[in-house]
mmCIF file of C-alpha atoms in Angstrom:
data_model
loop_
_atom_site.group_PDB
_atom_site.id
_atom_site.type_symbol
_atom_site.label_atom_id
_atom_site.label_comp_id
_atom_site.label_asym_id
_atom_site.label_seq_id
_atom_site.Cartn_x
_atom_site.Cartn_y
_atom_site.Cartn_z
ATOM 1 C CA UNK A 549 3.970 -19.477 4.462
ATOM 2 C CA UNK A 550 1.157 -18.986 6.783
ATOM 3 C CA UNK A 551 3.904 -19.852 9.807
ATOM 4 C CA UNK A 552 6.223 -17.177 8.695
ATOM 5 C CA UNK A 553 2.996 -14.440 9.062
ATOM 6 C CA UNK A 554 1.463 -13.448 12.180
ATOM 7 C CA UNK A 555 -1.400 -10.855 12.287
ATOM 8 C CA UNK A 556 -1.185 -8.177 15.143
ATOM 9 C CA UNK A 557 -4.884 -6.576 15.849
ATOM 10 C CA UNK A 558 -5.286 -3.581 17.424
ATOM 11 C CA UNK A 559 -9.043 -3.687 18.153
ATOM 12 C CA UNK A 560 -11.479 -1.601 20.113
ATOM 13 C CA UNK A 561 -15.336 -2.746 19.496
ATOM 14 C CA UNK A 562 -14.991 -3.899 15.891
ATOM 15 C CA UNK A 563 -15.959 -7.424 14.904
ATOM 16 C CA UNK A 564 -12.945 -9.585 14.407
ATOM 17 C CA UNK A 565 -14.817 -12.632 13.520
ATOM 18 C CA UNK A 566 -13.123 -12.413 10.406
ATOM 19 C CA UNK A 567 -9.529 -13.172 11.592
ATOM 20 C CA UNK A 568 -10.930 -16.681 11.374
ATOM 21 C CA UNK A 569 -11.023 -16.942 7.803
ATOM 22 C CA UNK A 570 -8.209 -15.137 7.362
ATOM 23 C CA UNK A 571 -5.540 -18.404 7.593
ATOM 24 C CA UNK A 572 -2.602 -16.612 9.617
ATOM 25 C CA UNK A 573 -2.122 -17.102 13.465
ATOM 26 C CA UNK A 574 -3.264 -13.459 14.854
ATOM 27 C CA UNK A 575 -3.506 -11.813 18.255
ATOM 28 C CA UNK A 576 -5.379 -9.634 19.637
ATOM 29 C CA UNK A 577 -4.872 -6.436 21.628
ATOM 30 C CA UNK A 578 -8.240 -4.960 23.191
ATOM 31 C CA UNK A 579 -8.948 -1.601 24.025
ATOM 32 C CA UNK A 580 -12.806 -1.980 24.632
ATOM 33 C CA UNK A 581 -15.092 -2.838 27.682
ATOM 34 C CA UNK A 582 -16.679 -5.733 25.858
ATOM 35 C CA UNK A 583 -13.148 -7.723 25.236
ATOM 36 C CA UNK A 584 -12.662 -10.475 22.530
ATOM 37 C CA UNK A 585 -12.228 -13.908 23.950
ATOM 38 C CA UNK A 586 -8.662 -14.730 24.368
ATOM 39 C CA UNK A 587 -7.446 -11.162 23.496
ATOM 40 C CA UNK A 588 -4.802 -9.368 25.392
ATOM 41 C CA UNK A 589 -6.147 -6.423 27.561
ATOM 42 C CA UNK A 590 -4.883 -3.065 26.850
ATOM 43 C CA UNK A 591 -5.649 0.369 28.250
ATOM 44 C CA UNK A 592 -7.959 2.423 25.831
ATOM 45 C CA UNK A 593 -4.978 5.043 25.214
ATOM 46 C CA UNK A 594 -2.666 6.166 22.330
ATOM 47 C CA UNK A 595 -4.489 4.600 19.344
ATOM 48 C CA UNK A 596 -2.980 1.831 17.514
ATOM 49 C CA UNK A 597 0.346 3.089 17.778
ATOM 50 C CA UNK A 598 0.370 2.370 21.488
ATOM 51 C CA UNK A 599 -0.459 -1.239 20.398
ATOM 52 C CA UNK A 600 1.828 -1.968 18.182
ATOM 53 C CA UNK A 601 4.698 -0.401 20.295
ATOM 54 C CA UNK A 602 3.509 -2.202 23.104
ATOM 55 C CA UNK A 603 3.579 -5.780 20.575
ATOM 56 C CA UNK A 604 7.042 -5.124 19.575
ATOM 57 C CA UNK A 605 8.506 -4.074 22.827
ATOM 58 C CA UNK A 606 7.184 -7.292 24.428
ATOM 59 C CA UNK A 607 7.750 -9.543 21.595
ATOM 60 C CA UNK A 608 11.033 -8.029 20.202
ATOM 61 C CA UNK A 609 12.922 -11.034 20.525
ATOM 62 C CA UNK A 610 10.327 -13.459 19.399
ATOM 63 C CA UNK A 611 8.609 -11.726 16.539
ATOM 64 C CA UNK A 612 7.507 -13.386 13.720
ATOM 65 C CA UNK A 613 9.240 -13.236 10.231
ATOM 66 C CA UNK A 614 6.749 -11.000 9.040
ATOM 67 C CA UNK A 615 4.266 -8.963 11.067
ATOM 68 C CA UNK A 616 0.867 -7.816 9.731
ATOM 69 C CA UNK A 617 -0.210 -4.768 11.929
ATOM 70 C CA UNK A 618 -3.990 -3.905 11.425
ATOM 71 C CA UNK A 619 -6.872 -2.298 12.909
ATOM 72 C CA UNK A 620 -9.992 -4.060 14.097
ATOM 73 C CA UNK A 621 -11.491 -3.329 10.658
ATOM 74 C CA UNK A 622 -9.186 -2.654 7.862
ATOM 75 C CA UNK A 623 -11.233 -3.583 4.954
ATOM 76 C CA UNK A 624 -11.763 -0.073 3.824
ATOM 77 C CA UNK A 625 -9.199 1.286 2.796
ATOM 78 C CA UNK A 626 -7.596 -2.084 1.242
ATOM 79 C CA UNK A 627 -8.705 -0.997 -2.307
ATOM 80 C CA UNK A 628 -9.983 1.814 -4.495
ATOM 81 C CA UNK A 629 -12.910 -0.081 -5.428
ATOM 82 C CA UNK A 630 -14.893 -0.231 -2.850
ATOM 83 C CA UNK A 631 -14.751 -1.943 0.656
ATOM 84 C CA UNK A 632 -12.272 -5.069 0.205
ATOM 85 C CA UNK A 633 -12.648 -8.346 1.371
ATOM 86 C CA UNK A 634 -11.054 -11.161 4.018
ATOM 87 C CA UNK A 635 -9.615 -12.837 0.300
ATOM 88 C CA UNK A 636 -8.205 -9.271 -0.103
ATOM 89 C CA UNK A 637 -6.246 -9.205 2.539
ATOM 90 C CA UNK A 638 -4.999 -12.286 2.644
ATOM 91 C CA UNK A 639 -3.511 -12.119 -0.991
ATOM 92 C CA UNK A 640 -1.913 -8.794 0.351
ATOM 93 C CA UNK A 641 -0.079 -10.521 3.129
ATOM 94 C CA UNK A 642 0.367 -13.400 1.232
ATOM 95 C CA UNK A 643 1.956 -11.158 -1.624
ATOM 96 C CA UNK A 644 4.203 -9.741 0.764
ATOM 97 C CA UNK A 645 5.416 -12.912 2.491
ATOM 98 C CA UNK A 646 6.138 -14.505 -0.679
ATOM 99 C CA UNK A 647 8.141 -11.521 -2.095
ATOM 100 C CA UNK A 648 9.997 -10.382 1.094
ATOM 101 C CA UNK A 649 8.987 -6.997 1.171
ATOM 102 C CA UNK A 650 10.345 -5.504 4.341
ATOM 103 C CA UNK A 651 7.793 -3.037 4.619
ATOM 104 C CA UNK A 652 4.141 -2.428 2.891
ATOM 105 C CA UNK A 653 1.479 0.018 3.725
ATOM 106 C CA UNK A 654 -1.660 -1.866 3.588
ATOM 107 C CA UNK A 655 -3.902 1.144 2.020
ATOM 108 C CA UNK A 656 -4.245 1.453 -1.575
ATOM 109 C CA UNK A 657 -3.101 5.146 -1.715
ATOM 110 C CA UNK A 658 -0.369 6.937 0.094
ATOM 111 C CA UNK A 659 -0.626 10.495 1.726
ATOM 112 C CA UNK A 660 1.460 13.549 1.263
ATOM 113 C CA UNK A 661 1.693 16.289 4.401
ATOM 114 C CA UNK A 662 4.020 18.568 6.036
ATOM 115 C CA UNK A 663 5.669 18.846 9.347
ATOM 116 C CA UNK A 664 2.758 19.979 10.612
ATOM 117 C CA UNK A 665 0.555 16.977 8.991
ATOM 118 C CA UNK A 666 -1.419 19.488 6.399
ATOM 119 C CA UNK A 667 -3.113 18.684 5.080
ATOM 120 C CA UNK A 668 -5.430 16.868 7.274
ATOM 121 C CA UNK A 669 -9.029 16.525 8.444
ATOM 122 C CA UNK A 670 -8.688 17.588 12.249
ATOM 123 C CA UNK A 671 -10.077 21.177 11.569
ATOM 124 C CA UNK A 672 -13.246 19.938 9.923
ATOM 125 C CA UNK A 673 -16.414 20.936 11.549
ATOM 126 C CA UNK A 674 -18.404 17.874 10.790
ATOM 127 C CA UNK A 675 -15.410 15.445 12.535
ATOM 128 C CA UNK A 676 -15.585 18.188 16.002
ATOM 129 C CA UNK A 677 -15.806 15.823 18.970
ATOM 130 C CA UNK A 678 -14.366 12.925 17.151
ATOM 131 C CA UNK A 679 -10.692 13.283 18.300
ATOM 132 C CA UNK A 680 -9.325 14.847 21.570
ATOM 133 C CA UNK A 681 -7.129 16.416 19.082
ATOM 134 C CA UNK A 682 -9.643 18.388 17.084
ATOM 135 C CA UNK A 683 -8.517 21.750 15.721
ATOM 136 C CA UNK A 684 -4.735 21.179 16.103
ATOM 137 C CA UNK A 685 -2.310 20.399 13.981
ATOM 138 C CA UNK A 686 -0.067 17.014 13.466
ATOM 139 C CA UNK A 687 3.127 17.018 14.952
ATOM 140 C CA UNK A 688 5.077 15.351 12.337
ATOM 141 C CA UNK A 689 7.865 16.722 12.220
ATOM 142 C CA UNK A 690 8.274 17.312 15.652
ATOM 143 C CA UNK A 691 7.855 13.227 16.392
ATOM 144 C CA UNK A 692 10.173 12.638 13.914
ATOM 145 C CA UNK A 693 12.941 15.070 15.436
ATOM 146 C CA UNK A 694 12.190 12.979 18.887
ATOM 147 C CA UNK A 695 12.785 9.763 17.268
ATOM 148 C CA UNK A 696 15.454 10.108 15.290
ATOM 149 C CA UNK A 697 17.609 13.541 16.100
ATOM 150 C CA UNK A 698 17.659 14.306 12.577
ATOM 151 C CA UNK A 699 16.832 17.658 10.252
ATOM 152 C CA UNK A 700 12.744 16.660 9.058
ATOM 153 C CA UNK A 701 12.140 16.314 5.564
ATOM 154 C CA UNK A 702 9.795 19.113 4.124
ATOM 155 C CA UNK A 703 7.401 16.500 2.869
ATOM 156 C CA UNK A 704 6.513 13.447 4.598
ATOM 157 C CA UNK A 705 5.116 10.903 1.982
ATOM 158 C CA UNK A 706 3.129 8.378 4.562
ATOM 159 C CA UNK A 707 2.770 4.805 3.109
ATOM 160 C CA UNK A 708 0.624 3.523 6.335
ATOM 161 C CA UNK A 709 -1.626 6.477 6.746
ATOM 162 C CA UNK A 710 -4.490 3.819 7.787
ATOM 163 C CA UNK A 711 -2.111 2.367 10.534
ATOM 164 C CA UNK A 712 -2.506 -1.137 8.705
ATOM 165 C CA UNK A 713 1.055 -2.349 7.205
ATOM 166 C CA UNK A 714 3.395 -5.314 6.989
ATOM 167 C CA UNK A 715 6.747 -5.167 8.293
ATOM 168 C CA UNK A 716 9.634 -8.316 8.556
ATOM 169 C CA UNK A 717 11.493 -9.231 12.060
ATOM 170 C CA UNK A 718 14.638 -7.913 10.091
ATOM 171 C CA UNK A 719 13.583 -4.628 9.533
ATOM 172 C CA UNK A 720 12.165 -4.025 12.717
ATOM 173 C CA UNK A 721 14.970 -4.501 14.617
ATOM 174 C CA UNK A 722 16.811 -2.446 12.507
ATOM 175 C CA UNK A 723 16.090 -0.633 15.592
ATOM 176 C CA UNK A 724 16.733 -1.728 19.053
ATOM 177 C CA UNK A 725 14.071 -2.359 21.193
ATOM 178 C CA UNK A 726 15.275 0.842 23.499
ATOM 179 C CA UNK A 727 14.079 2.879 20.365
ATOM 180 C CA UNK A 728 10.510 1.308 20.660
ATOM 181 C CA UNK A 729 10.424 1.854 24.062
ATOM 182 C CA UNK A 730 11.134 5.498 23.813
ATOM 183 C CA UNK A 731 8.660 5.765 20.877
ATOM 184 C CA UNK A 732 6.374 4.188 23.021
ATOM 185 C CA UNK A 733 6.842 6.859 25.970
ATOM 186 C CA UNK A 734 5.858 9.491 23.601
ATOM 187 C CA UNK A 735 2.707 7.983 22.956
ATOM 188 C CA UNK A 736 2.145 7.254 26.597
ATOM 189 C CA UNK A 737 3.107 11.050 27.159
ATOM 190 C CA UNK A 738 -0.246 12.045 25.297
ATOM 191 C CA UNK A 739 -2.662 9.147 26.334
ATOM 192 C CA UNK A 740 -5.646 10.925 25.120
ATOM 193 C CA UNK A 741 -3.766 11.609 21.310
ATOM 194 C CA UNK A 742 -5.217 15.729 22.830
ATOM 195 C CA UNK A 743 -1.573 16.501 20.893
ATOM 196 C CA UNK A 744 -2.223 13.988 17.998
ATOM 197 C CA UNK A 745 0.925 12.077 18.903
ATOM 198 C CA UNK A 746 -1.099 8.743 17.880
ATOM 199 C CA UNK A 747 -1.727 10.660 14.305
ATOM 200 C CA UNK A 748 1.922 11.766 13.512
ATOM 201 C CA UNK A 749 3.007 7.830 14.235
ATOM 202 C CA UNK A 750 0.594 7.054 11.361
ATOM 203 C CA UNK A 751 2.370 9.235 9.241
ATOM 204 C CA UNK A 752 5.960 7.889 10.077
ATOM 205 C CA UNK A 753 5.907 3.989 9.965
ATOM 206 C CA UNK A 754 7.523 3.687 6.835
ATOM 207 C CA UNK A 755 10.481 5.909 8.023
ATOM 208 C CA UNK A 756 10.518 3.945 11.944
ATOM 209 C CA UNK A 757 11.053 0.752 9.257
ATOM 210 C CA UNK A 758 12.763 2.178 6.022
ATOM 211 C CA UNK A 759 16.377 0.394 7.761
ATOM 212 C CA UNK A 760 18.176 3.591 8.110
ATOM 213 C CA UNK A 761 20.253 2.565 10.908
ATOM 214 C CA UNK A 762 22.385 5.596 10.771
ATOM 215 C CA UNK A 763 19.521 7.645 12.560
ATOM 216 C CA UNK A 764 19.982 5.516 15.711
ATOM 217 C CA UNK A 765 23.317 5.872 16.145
ATOM 218 C CA UNK A 766 23.405 9.272 18.524
ATOM 219 C CA UNK A 767 20.908 7.957 20.649
ATOM 220 C CA UNK A 768 22.029 4.408 20.507
ATOM 221 C CA UNK A 769 25.704 4.104 20.239
ATOM 222 C CA UNK A 770 25.661 0.242 19.687
ATOM 223 C CA UNK A 771 23.539 0.023 16.686
ATOM 224 C CA UNK A 772 24.945 -1.452 14.273
ATOM 225 C CA UNK A 773 24.549 -0.241 10.333
#
C-alpha cells in the first residue's frame, strides 16, 4: 500500500516534479542553491550517502515500513531498455512493498569490483574534473573494515551502485542508530569526496542492509541477532 512506502530524495538541481506523479509520500533533501519548495536543506557534501544516512539517523525511530532512497533523477539506470518512466519506478516500488522484499537495488544491473573499487571510471580522461576524487581508487574494503571490523570479501557485488534502492524498516534497524551515526561520520570526514568515500558507500549498501547483525557485535555489544 502507498502508506507503507516513503520516498527519500537526494536532490541537487534536478527537476523532481515527477514525485507528484509517483503516488507515494516523499521527502526531498536539497543540496542546491535553488531549493525545491518544501525540501529540507542540507549542505552540498558527501554525495547521496550523506543524505541517506542523515535521514536514517534523524528518523530512525519513525521510519516508514519501506523506504525508497533515490536520487533526484533516478531514471537512467532503472531499465536496460533506455530511460525509464515514473510508471516504471512506481511498479518497481510497488513490487518491493507487496513482496516485502527486505532490500532491493533499483538499477537493472549489478556491479562487481575488488576492494579498491576496480574496475571503475575514475581515471578516464573524459571524466577529469567531474569528481574531486578523480584519478583515485575507491576505498571499498577500507570503509567495509571501518564499518564492520570484519575481513572484507575479495570481491564485492554492488546491487545498488547507482545510489537508488528500497529497504525495509526492519532491515535498517538490524543495525543500531549508532552504526549509522558512525557511518555518517566517515562521510563527513571526506565532505568533498576527495577520497571517494561516497563512491565506496555506493558499493556497500547491500552489505549495510544485509541483516547480518553479527557484524555489529564487536563495536555495539548490545546488538541482538
